[in-house]
Each structure stands twice: as structure tokens, then as C-alpha cells.
Amino acid sequence: MSFTDREMWGLIHGMVLGAVFLLGFAGGLADLYGLRTALVTGTGVVERMRRLKIGVTTMAVAAWGTVITGTWVVYPWYREKGPDSPKSQLLADPETADWHEFAMEWKEHIAWISPILATAVAFIVLYYGSTLIRHERVRRTTILLFVLAFAFAAIAGAFGAFITKVAPVE
């Protein structure tokens, strides 16, 4: 089994960075949700904060890596001039044109919200540190931002998988 350079970058963009993003989200969400005084001892807070800082920072870095590799590495191949490019293939068929006009536009524009929100979450966690456990409103806001970052990325990832199924970058 061998991959072309384009397929390899597609895997890095969608699968490798996406898997890291998911792991960062799962761990970060569990730790943010459980960061309550009734559930964690003083020793537990220290351990949990270490994992939380690593998880949210990893998620932010993975999100930035995903949008940067997508925007400047994979998407130019998608948008190449010529009838064989994935964009041209999608637009040539009225039944698949919406995949470009809505789904790909979402990926190229709206998906940028995900790393911005993930970075805001990482900043909040790093700024507040273990005192985050005493600021319930900030913790809940952080969870909301974290879930929104994941939701924007999940929608973009699903669109990317569907688009790749219909018109892969080869």
C-alpha cells in the first residue's frame, strides 16, 4: 500500500490531526466537567489540572494544524484549475454542486472558528489554573466554548469525509 503526497497530506489533515483533536477534546471535556470542589480533593486538583492543561493545549494545537494544513496544503489541490480537480467535478454535476457551494465553503471559512475557540479555552485554563475550580461561571463558559470548538470541527470533518468520498484529492 502506498500513498501519493496528496493522499498523505489528506491523511495528516483529516485523520492524524483529527484523531489528536478528538483525544484532546475527550480528555479536556471530562476534566473540565469534573473540576468541581465536591468531586476533587486538593491532590486531585493538581493532577487533573496537569492533564487538563495538556489536553486543551493539544486540542488547540491540533485544531490550528488542521486548518493550516487544510487551507494552505490540501485545499489548493482541491481548487486546481481544470476539469479533473475535485472542485470542478463537484460543480459539473448539479446533484453534487451543493457539496462545494455549502460544505466546502463551511470547511474553508466557518471551520476557522474551531481553533480560535480552542485557543480561548486553552488560554482560560492556563490563566486560571487550579483556581478555575472556584469560578463556576468561568468553568461553565469554558465548557461551552470547548464544546462549540468541537462542534464546528466535527461538522467540518464530516463535510470533509463526504466531499472526499464524492471527489477525492488525488
Steps between C-alpha positions, in 0.01 A plus 500: 500500500637835406366853511563795275624821661152646472339198663760510777427869570128421492557232764709735715235773465195285565605190689818567699421852618132409529580205728722719719223760509243240611728364772569852627129577501395181680759538774451875534122477522511227764745697710315830460168342590641325806688804626266571792584535866257226598669248270872570529744506791790744520739237366249410229478861385875513439495176300188597308633847414816350352294273272256780421775742397656236275163399353369845413838617368528186286151557367578863410826405326329216310217731394746760369699226324184370336381834362849608393576176312153509352510860386853517365583138407190295411248761380721640220500150348124486545457834320744440210395633162392231258218250456659227714528697825263394780337845495436479126361147535256609770384811313458312170214292642198697632437222753843545659544877454361567848788301647730771375272799540402428858715225653836605362432865573420400860831316520696789357342779703285398797736225615756769593283575803603167654870578564411851615260358763742222593773758552266708719433190711871424531565861604226489765628172643862614503407844641273380780686177575375321809293805605262408217334263745377802703363691199191301404376745236841512330523120509156462342582761235822315427308174455259675261786644292671161501188320376442768233860462381442127469163544326641734233787260438275192498271654237801597288647152541176333396473726195861422415437126518192527277675725249799268488267207437339679200806679359830400663819704476737265317 
